[in-house]
Amino acid sequence: MHFLTVLGARPQFVKAAPLSAALRVHGTESIVHTGQHYDVGMSDVFFTELGIAPPNHHLGIGSGSQGAQTGAMLASLEQVMLAERPDVVVVLGDTNSTLAGALAAAKLHLPVAHIEAGLRSFNRRMPEEVNRVMTDHLSQWSFAPSPLARQQLADEGITEGVHVVGDIMLDVVMQQRGRARVESRMPAALDLPPRGYVLATIHRAENTDDRERLSAVLDSLGGLALPVVIPLHPRTRSRIDRFGLRLPSHLRVIDPMGYLDMLALIDGARCVITDSGGVQKEAYYVGVPCVTLRDETEWTETVDAGWNMLCQPTPDALASAVATMAMPRPVQPPLYGDGTAAEQIAVILAAA
Ligand code: UD1
């Protein structure tokens, strides 16, 4: 069984670590990197740190508008797929690289396996929502992280090839948390006291691409009483510069981090504030409460469990949300499996 795994953006490199290891036990794998993320700190560091084999193909597509980026990937991926002739094309998550991989494969009649299938925000203005709906409808195998995700697929008529395997990011956290605690110097290297700071990440287009919204997000973070550390995504940095916004002096702005430092920073925080899907779950897995600066989340189970709260970006709302979440939280149910998603996926695909 020969797998072709399509990667392109930071969260996909993280998920590829356990997946690639499992696929290579049960078959052969080639990796294609679209080049969607290209800075060393957004890409190479994850391959090195997490021991992922270097990509067999690097398309070097880079940044662009939604259509230009996705279209360029589609054309190049088709050539790679024609050369590789894989038995299965594996795509992860909901980025433009995910959709391009699924569409290129489907048009060549190659079967597609989608990991993190069935998530919905029900907000079609998000590029990720378009990507995940389309990808789910192009896939032969849908690996869902939760029963709710399976139900959401069923609601759209997708019932064949659906497997609830849990969340592959839990695999990564379980495999790397001990290592992060030993090898990372975070949060001490930033002089941040354990449980005495907030970790914030902001990068979604809905928060960064509108000047008023981004300004409100920064003001809200800047108004918190606790120290706030924010590893700044290049998209957010470029929008702050373009809009001529000032970063509140209270914010500790740092460059994007590798996986181990990021996990250690989340692990040590009092509270996490984010608009990232991955960070919402990582916070849950290490038992740190989360405030999500969005109107909706795909990971609704974390909200229902009392560990995640949606919040509008106003200083009062954010301060009150952080205060609420700093109070003792309920017992954590296991929402997204047991950390064996990669192995389950590889076994199911190898038997196909
Ligand atoms: C993408 C995904 C998003 C995911 C995020 C993780 C889509 C539609 N969005 O968003 O779902 O949560 O990755 O980080 O696929 N840039 C750099 N260096 C890089 C990469 C990007 O400077 O290595 C800058 C460029 O200005 C670029 C901007 O970031 O235009 C946006 O990058 P892009 O890959 O289009 O989307 P993300 O915001 O990273």
Coordinates of C-alpha atoms and ligand atoms in Angstrom, one line a residue:
M1 CA 0.0 0.0 0.0
H2 CA 1.5 3.3 -1.1
F3 CA 0.3 6.5 0.6
L4 CA 0.9 10.0 -0.6
T5 CA 0.4 12.5 2.3
V6 CA -0.2 16.2 1.4
L7 CA 1.1 18.7 3.8
G8 CA 1.5 22.5 3.6
A9 CA 0.7 24.4 6.8
R10 CA 1.9 24.3 10.4
P11 CA -0.8 22.3 12.0
Q12 CA -0.5 19.6 9.3
F13 CA 3.2 19.1 10.1
V14 CA 2.3 18.5 13.7
K15 CA -0.3 15.9 12.9
A16 CA 2.0 14.3 10.3
A17 CA 4.4 13.2 13.1
P18 CA 2.4 10.3 14.5
L19 CA 0.6 9.7 11.2
S20 CA 3.7 9.3 9.0
A21 CA 5.3 7.0 11.6
A22 CA 2.2 4.7 11.6
L23 CA 1.7 4.8 7.8
R24 CA 5.3 3.7 7.3
V25 CA 4.7 0.6 9.6
H26 CA 1.8 -0.5 7.5
G27 CA 3.0 0.5 4.0
T28 CA 5.2 3.0 2.1
E29 CA 4.7 6.8 2.2
S30 CA 5.7 9.8 0.2
I31 CA 5.2 13.3 1.5
V32 CA 4.4 16.3 -0.7
H33 CA 4.8 19.8 0.9
T34 CA 2.9 22.4 -1.0
G35 CA 5.0 25.2 0.4
Q36 CA 1.9 27.1 1.8
H37 CA 4.0 27.7 4.9
Y38 CA 7.7 28.3 4.1
D39 CA 9.4 30.3 6.9
V40 CA 11.8 28.1 8.8
G41 CA 9.9 28.8 12.0
M42 CA 6.6 27.9 10.4
S43 CA 7.7 24.7 8.6
D44 CA 11.3 23.2 8.9
V45 CA 11.4 23.3 12.7
F46 CA 8.5 20.9 12.9
F47 CA 10.1 18.3 10.6
T48 CA 13.4 18.4 12.6
E49 CA 11.9 18.5 16.1
L50 CA 9.2 15.8 15.5
G51 CA 11.4 13.5 13.4
I52 CA 9.3 13.7 10.2
A53 CA 11.0 12.5 7.0
P54 CA 11.9 15.3 4.7
P55 CA 9.3 15.8 1.9
N56 CA 9.8 13.8 -1.3
H57 CA 8.3 16.7 -3.2
H58 CA 8.3 20.4 -2.4
L59 CA 6.1 22.5 -4.6
G60 CA 7.2 25.9 -3.3
I61 CA 3.8 27.5 -3.9
G62 CA 4.0 30.1 -1.1
S63 CA 1.4 32.7 -0.3
G64 CA -1.3 34.1 -2.4
S65 CA -5.0 34.9 -2.6
Q66 CA -7.4 32.1 -1.8
G67 CA -8.0 31.1 -5.4
A68 CA -4.5 31.7 -6.7
Q69 CA -2.9 29.7 -3.9
T70 CA -5.3 26.8 -4.1
G71 CA -5.2 26.7 -7.9
A72 CA -1.4 26.7 -8.1
M73 CA -1.3 23.8 -5.6
L74 CA -3.9 21.9 -7.7
A75 CA -1.9 22.1 -10.9
S76 CA 1.4 21.0 -9.2
L77 CA -0.2 18.3 -7.1
E78 CA -1.7 16.7 -10.2
Q79 CA 1.8 16.2 -11.6
V80 CA 3.1 14.7 -8.4
M81 CA 0.1 12.3 -8.2
L82 CA 0.6 11.2 -11.8
A83 CA 4.2 10.4 -11.1
E84 CA 3.6 8.7 -7.7
R85 CA 0.4 6.9 -8.5
P86 CA -0.4 6.3 -4.8
D87 CA -3.0 3.9 -3.6
V88 CA -4.4 6.5 -1.2
V89 CA -4.0 10.2 -1.0
V90 CA -4.0 11.4 2.7
V91 CA -5.1 14.9 3.6
L92 CA -5.4 16.5 7.0
G93 CA -7.5 19.3 8.5
D94 CA -9.0 22.2 6.6
T95 CA -6.3 24.4 4.9
N96 CA -6.0 25.3 1.2
S97 CA -3.4 22.5 0.9
T98 CA -6.1 20.0 2.2
L99 CA -8.6 21.0 -0.4
A100 CA -6.1 21.1 -3.3
G101 CA -4.9 17.7 -2.4
A102 CA -8.4 16.2 -2.2
L103 CA -9.5 17.8 -5.4
A104 CA -6.4 16.9 -7.4
A105 CA -6.7 13.3 -6.2
A106 CA -10.5 13.0 -6.9
K107 CA -10.1 14.3 -10.5
L108 CA -7.4 11.6 -11.1
H109 CA -9.8 9.0 -9.5
L110 CA -7.4 8.4 -6.6
P111 CA -9.1 7.6 -3.3
V112 CA -8.8 10.2 -0.6
A113 CA -8.5 9.8 3.1
H114 CA -9.5 12.9 5.2
I115 CA -8.2 13.1 8.7
E116 CA -10.2 15.5 11.0
A117 CA -13.3 15.0 8.9
G118 CA -16.8 16.2 9.9
L119 CA -15.9 19.4 11.7
R120 CA -18.2 22.3 11.0
S121 CA -18.4 26.0 12.1
F122 CA -21.4 26.5 9.9
N123 CA -19.8 29.8 8.8
R124 CA -19.1 29.7 5.1
R125 CA -17.3 33.0 5.2
M126 CA -14.3 31.1 6.7
P127 CA -12.0 29.7 4.0
E128 CA -11.5 26.7 6.3
E129 CA -15.2 25.8 6.3
V130 CA -15.3 25.8 2.5
N131 CA -12.2 23.6 2.5
R132 CA -13.5 21.1 5.0
V133 CA -17.0 20.7 3.5
M134 CA -15.6 20.2 0.0
T135 CA -12.9 17.8 1.2
D136 CA -15.4 15.7 3.1
H137 CA -17.5 15.3 0.0
L138 CA -14.4 14.2 -2.1
S139 CA -13.2 11.6 0.4
Q140 CA -13.6 7.8 0.5
W141 CA -12.4 7.6 4.1
S142 CA -13.5 10.1 6.7
F143 CA -11.6 9.9 9.9
A144 CA -13.7 11.8 12.4
P145 CA -12.4 12.9 15.8
S146 CA -15.7 12.6 17.7
P147 CA -19.3 11.2 17.4
L148 CA -20.5 14.7 16.8
A149 CA -18.3 15.0 13.7
R150 CA -19.7 11.7 12.5
Q151 CA -23.2 13.0 13.0
Q152 CA -22.4 16.1 11.0
L153 CA -21.1 14.0 8.1
A154 CA -24.3 11.9 8.3
D155 CA -26.4 15.1 8.2
E156 CA -24.8 15.8 4.8
G157 CA -25.4 12.3 3.6
I158 CA -21.8 11.0 4.2
T159 CA -22.1 7.6 6.0
E160 CA -19.8 5.3 4.0
G161 CA -16.1 5.0 5.1
V162 CA -16.6 7.0 8.2
H163 CA -14.6 6.0 11.3
V164 CA -14.5 7.8 14.6
V165 CA -10.8 7.4 15.6
G166 CA -10.3 10.4 18.0
D167 CA -8.1 13.4 17.5
I168 CA -4.7 12.8 16.0
M169 CA -3.4 15.9 17.9
L170 CA -4.0 14.0 21.1
D171 CA -1.6 11.4 19.9
V172 CA 1.0 14.2 19.5
V173 CA 0.4 15.8 22.9
M174 CA 0.6 12.4 24.6
Q175 CA 3.8 11.5 22.8
Q176 CA 5.5 14.9 23.2
R177 CA 4.4 16.4 26.5
G178 CA 7.0 14.7 28.7
R179 CA 9.7 15.6 26.2
A180 CA 8.5 19.2 26.1
R181 CA 8.7 19.4 29.9
V182 CA 12.3 18.2 29.8
E183 CA 13.7 19.8 26.7
S184 CA 11.9 23.2 26.5
R185 CA 13.1 26.1 28.7
M186 CA 9.6 27.7 28.4
P187 CA 8.1 29.5 30.3
A188 CA 11.1 30.2 32.5
A189 CA 13.2 31.4 29.6
L190 CA 10.7 34.3 29.2
D191 CA 10.7 35.0 33.0
L192 CA 7.1 33.9 33.1
P193 CA 5.9 32.3 36.4
P194 CA 4.2 29.0 36.0
R195 CA 0.4 29.5 36.0
G196 CA 1.0 33.3 36.2
Y197 CA 0.6 34.3 32.6
V198 CA -1.8 34.1 29.6
L199 CA -0.7 32.6 26.3
A200 CA -2.4 34.1 23.3
T201 CA -2.4 33.2 19.6
I202 CA -4.3 35.1 16.9
H203 CA -4.1 34.4 13.2
R204 CA -7.5 33.7 11.7
A205 CA -8.5 35.9 8.8
E206 CA -11.7 36.9 10.5
N207 CA -9.7 38.4 13.4
T208 CA -6.7 39.8 11.4
D209 CA -8.1 41.1 8.1
D210 CA -10.4 43.7 9.4
R211 CA -8.7 46.7 11.0
E212 CA -11.3 47.5 13.6
R213 CA -11.5 43.8 14.7
L214 CA -7.8 43.4 14.9
S215 CA -7.4 46.6 16.9
A216 CA -10.2 45.4 19.3
V217 CA -8.4 42.1 19.7
L218 CA -5.1 43.8 20.6
D219 CA -6.7 46.3 22.9
S220 CA -8.5 43.5 24.7
L221 CA -5.4 41.5 25.2
G222 CA -3.5 44.6 26.3
G223 CA -6.1 45.3 29.0
L224 CA -5.6 42.1 30.9
A225 CA -4.1 42.1 34.4
L226 CA -1.9 39.0 33.9
P227 CA 1.2 39.1 31.7
V228 CA 0.3 38.1 28.1
V229 CA 2.8 36.3 25.8
I230 CA 1.9 36.2 22.1
P231 CA 3.9 34.2 19.5
L232 CA 3.0 36.3 16.5
H233 CA 1.9 34.5 13.3
P234 CA 3.3 36.3 10.2
R235 CA -0.2 37.0 8.9
T236 CA -1.0 38.9 12.1
R237 CA 2.3 40.8 12.0
S238 CA 1.8 41.8 8.4
R239 CA -1.7 43.1 9.1
I240 CA -0.6 45.0 12.2
D241 CA 2.0 46.7 10.0
R242 CA -0.3 47.3 7.1
F243 CA -3.0 48.9 9.3
G244 CA -0.5 50.9 11.2
L245 CA -1.7 49.5 14.6
R246 CA 0.3 49.8 17.8
L247 CA 1.0 46.7 19.9
P248 CA 0.0 47.4 23.5
S249 CA 3.2 47.6 25.6
H250 CA 1.7 45.0 28.0
L251 CA 2.0 42.3 25.4
R252 CA 5.1 40.1 25.2
V253 CA 5.4 39.6 21.5
I254 CA 7.6 36.7 20.4
D255 CA 8.3 34.9 17.1
P256 CA 6.3 31.8 16.2
M257 CA 7.6 28.8 18.2
G258 CA 8.5 25.2 17.5
Y259 CA 6.2 22.5 18.8
L260 CA 8.0 21.7 22.1
D261 CA 8.3 25.3 23.2
M262 CA 4.7 26.0 22.3
L263 CA 3.4 22.9 24.1
A264 CA 5.5 23.9 27.2
L265 CA 4.1 27.5 27.1
I266 CA 0.5 26.2 26.9
D267 CA 1.2 23.6 29.6
G268 CA 2.4 26.3 32.0
A269 CA -0.2 29.0 31.3
R270 CA -3.1 30.1 33.7
C271 CA -5.3 30.5 30.6
V272 CA -5.0 30.3 26.9
I273 CA -6.6 32.9 24.5
T274 CA -6.7 31.8 20.9
D275 CA -8.5 31.6 17.6
S276 CA -6.7 28.5 16.6
G277 CA -8.5 25.1 16.5
G278 CA -5.4 23.2 17.4
V279 CA -4.5 25.4 20.4
Q280 CA -8.1 25.0 21.8
K281 CA -7.6 21.3 21.9
E282 CA -4.0 21.3 23.1
A283 CA -5.1 23.5 26.1
Y284 CA -7.8 21.0 26.9
Y285 CA -5.4 18.0 26.7
V286 CA -3.0 19.6 29.2
G287 CA -5.8 20.8 31.5
V288 CA -5.5 24.6 30.8
P289 CA -8.8 26.6 30.3
C290 CA -9.2 28.4 27.0
V291 CA -11.0 31.5 25.8
T292 CA -11.7 31.5 22.1
L293 CA -11.9 34.8 20.4
R294 CA -14.4 33.8 17.7
D295 CA -18.1 33.7 17.1
E296 CA -18.2 30.0 16.9
T297 CA -15.9 26.9 17.3
E298 CA -15.7 23.6 15.6
W299 CA -14.6 22.0 18.9
T300 CA -18.0 22.6 20.7
E301 CA -17.4 19.6 23.0
T302 CA -14.7 21.6 24.8
V303 CA -17.2 24.4 25.4
D304 CA -19.9 22.0 26.6
A305 CA -17.4 20.5 29.0
G306 CA -16.7 23.9 30.6
W307 CA -13.1 24.2 29.5
N308 CA -13.5 26.6 26.6
M309 CA -15.5 29.8 26.3
L310 CA -16.3 31.9 23.2
C311 CA -15.7 35.6 23.7
Q312 CA -16.1 38.8 21.8
P313 CA -12.9 41.0 21.6
T314 CA -13.8 43.8 24.0
P315 CA -11.6 44.5 27.1
D316 CA -14.5 43.9 29.6
A317 CA -15.7 40.7 27.9
L318 CA -12.2 39.3 27.7
A319 CA -11.2 40.2 31.3
S320 CA -14.5 38.7 32.6
A321 CA -14.0 35.5 30.5
V322 CA -10.4 35.0 31.8
A323 CA -11.6 35.5 35.4
T324 CA -14.4 33.0 34.9
M325 CA -12.1 30.4 33.4
A326 CA -9.5 30.9 36.1
M327 CA -11.9 29.4 38.6
P328 CA -11.8 25.7 39.2
R329 CA -13.1 23.8 36.1
P330 CA -15.2 20.6 36.0
V331 CA -13.8 17.1 35.7
Q332 CA -12.5 16.6 32.1
P333 CA -14.3 13.9 30.1
P334 CA -12.2 12.2 27.3
L335 CA -13.8 14.0 24.3
Y336 CA -11.6 13.0 21.4
G337 CA -10.4 9.4 21.8
D338 CA -7.4 8.0 23.6
G339 CA -4.4 9.1 21.6
T340 CA -4.3 6.2 19.2
A341 CA -5.8 7.8 16.1
A342 CA -2.7 7.5 13.9
E343 CA -2.4 3.8 14.4
Q344 CA -6.2 3.2 13.9
I345 CA -6.1 5.1 10.6
A346 CA -3.0 3.3 9.3
V347 CA -4.6 -0.1 10.1
I348 CA -7.9 0.8 8.4
L349 CA -6.2 2.1 5.3
A350 CA -3.7 -0.8 5.0
A351 CA -6.6 -3.3 5.1
A352 CA -8.5 -1.5 2.3
Ligands
UD1_1 C1 -3.4 28.8 7.2 C2 -4.8 28.0 7.2 C3 -5.4 28.0 8.5 C4 -4.5 27.5 9.6 C5 -3.2 28.2 9.5 C6 -2.2 27.7 10.5 C7 -5.9 28.3 5.0 C8 -7.1 28.9 4.3 N1 -5.7 28.7 6.3 O1 -3.7 30.1 7.5 O2 -6.6 27.2 8.5 O3 -5.1 27.6 10.9 O4 -2.6 28.1 8.2 O5 -1.1 28.6 10.7 O6 -5.3 27.4 4.5 N2 3.1 33.8 5.9 C9 4.5 34.0 6.1 N3 5.3 32.9 6.2 C10 4.8 31.6 6.1 C11 3.4 31.4 5.9 C12 2.6 32.5 5.8 O7 4.9 35.1 6.1 O8 5.6 30.7 6.2 C13 2.2 35.0 5.8 C14 2.0 35.6 4.4 O9 1.9 36.9 4.6 C15 0.7 35.0 4.0 C16 0.0 34.9 5.3 O10 1.0 34.6 6.3 O11 0.1 35.7 3.0 C17 -1.1 33.9 5.4 O12 -0.6 32.6 5.1 P1 -1.6 31.5 4.5 O13 -0.9 30.2 4.4 O14 -2.3 32.0 3.3 O15 -2.7 31.3 5.7 P2 -2.6 31.2 7.2 O16 -3.1 32.5 7.8 O17 -1.2 30.8 7.7

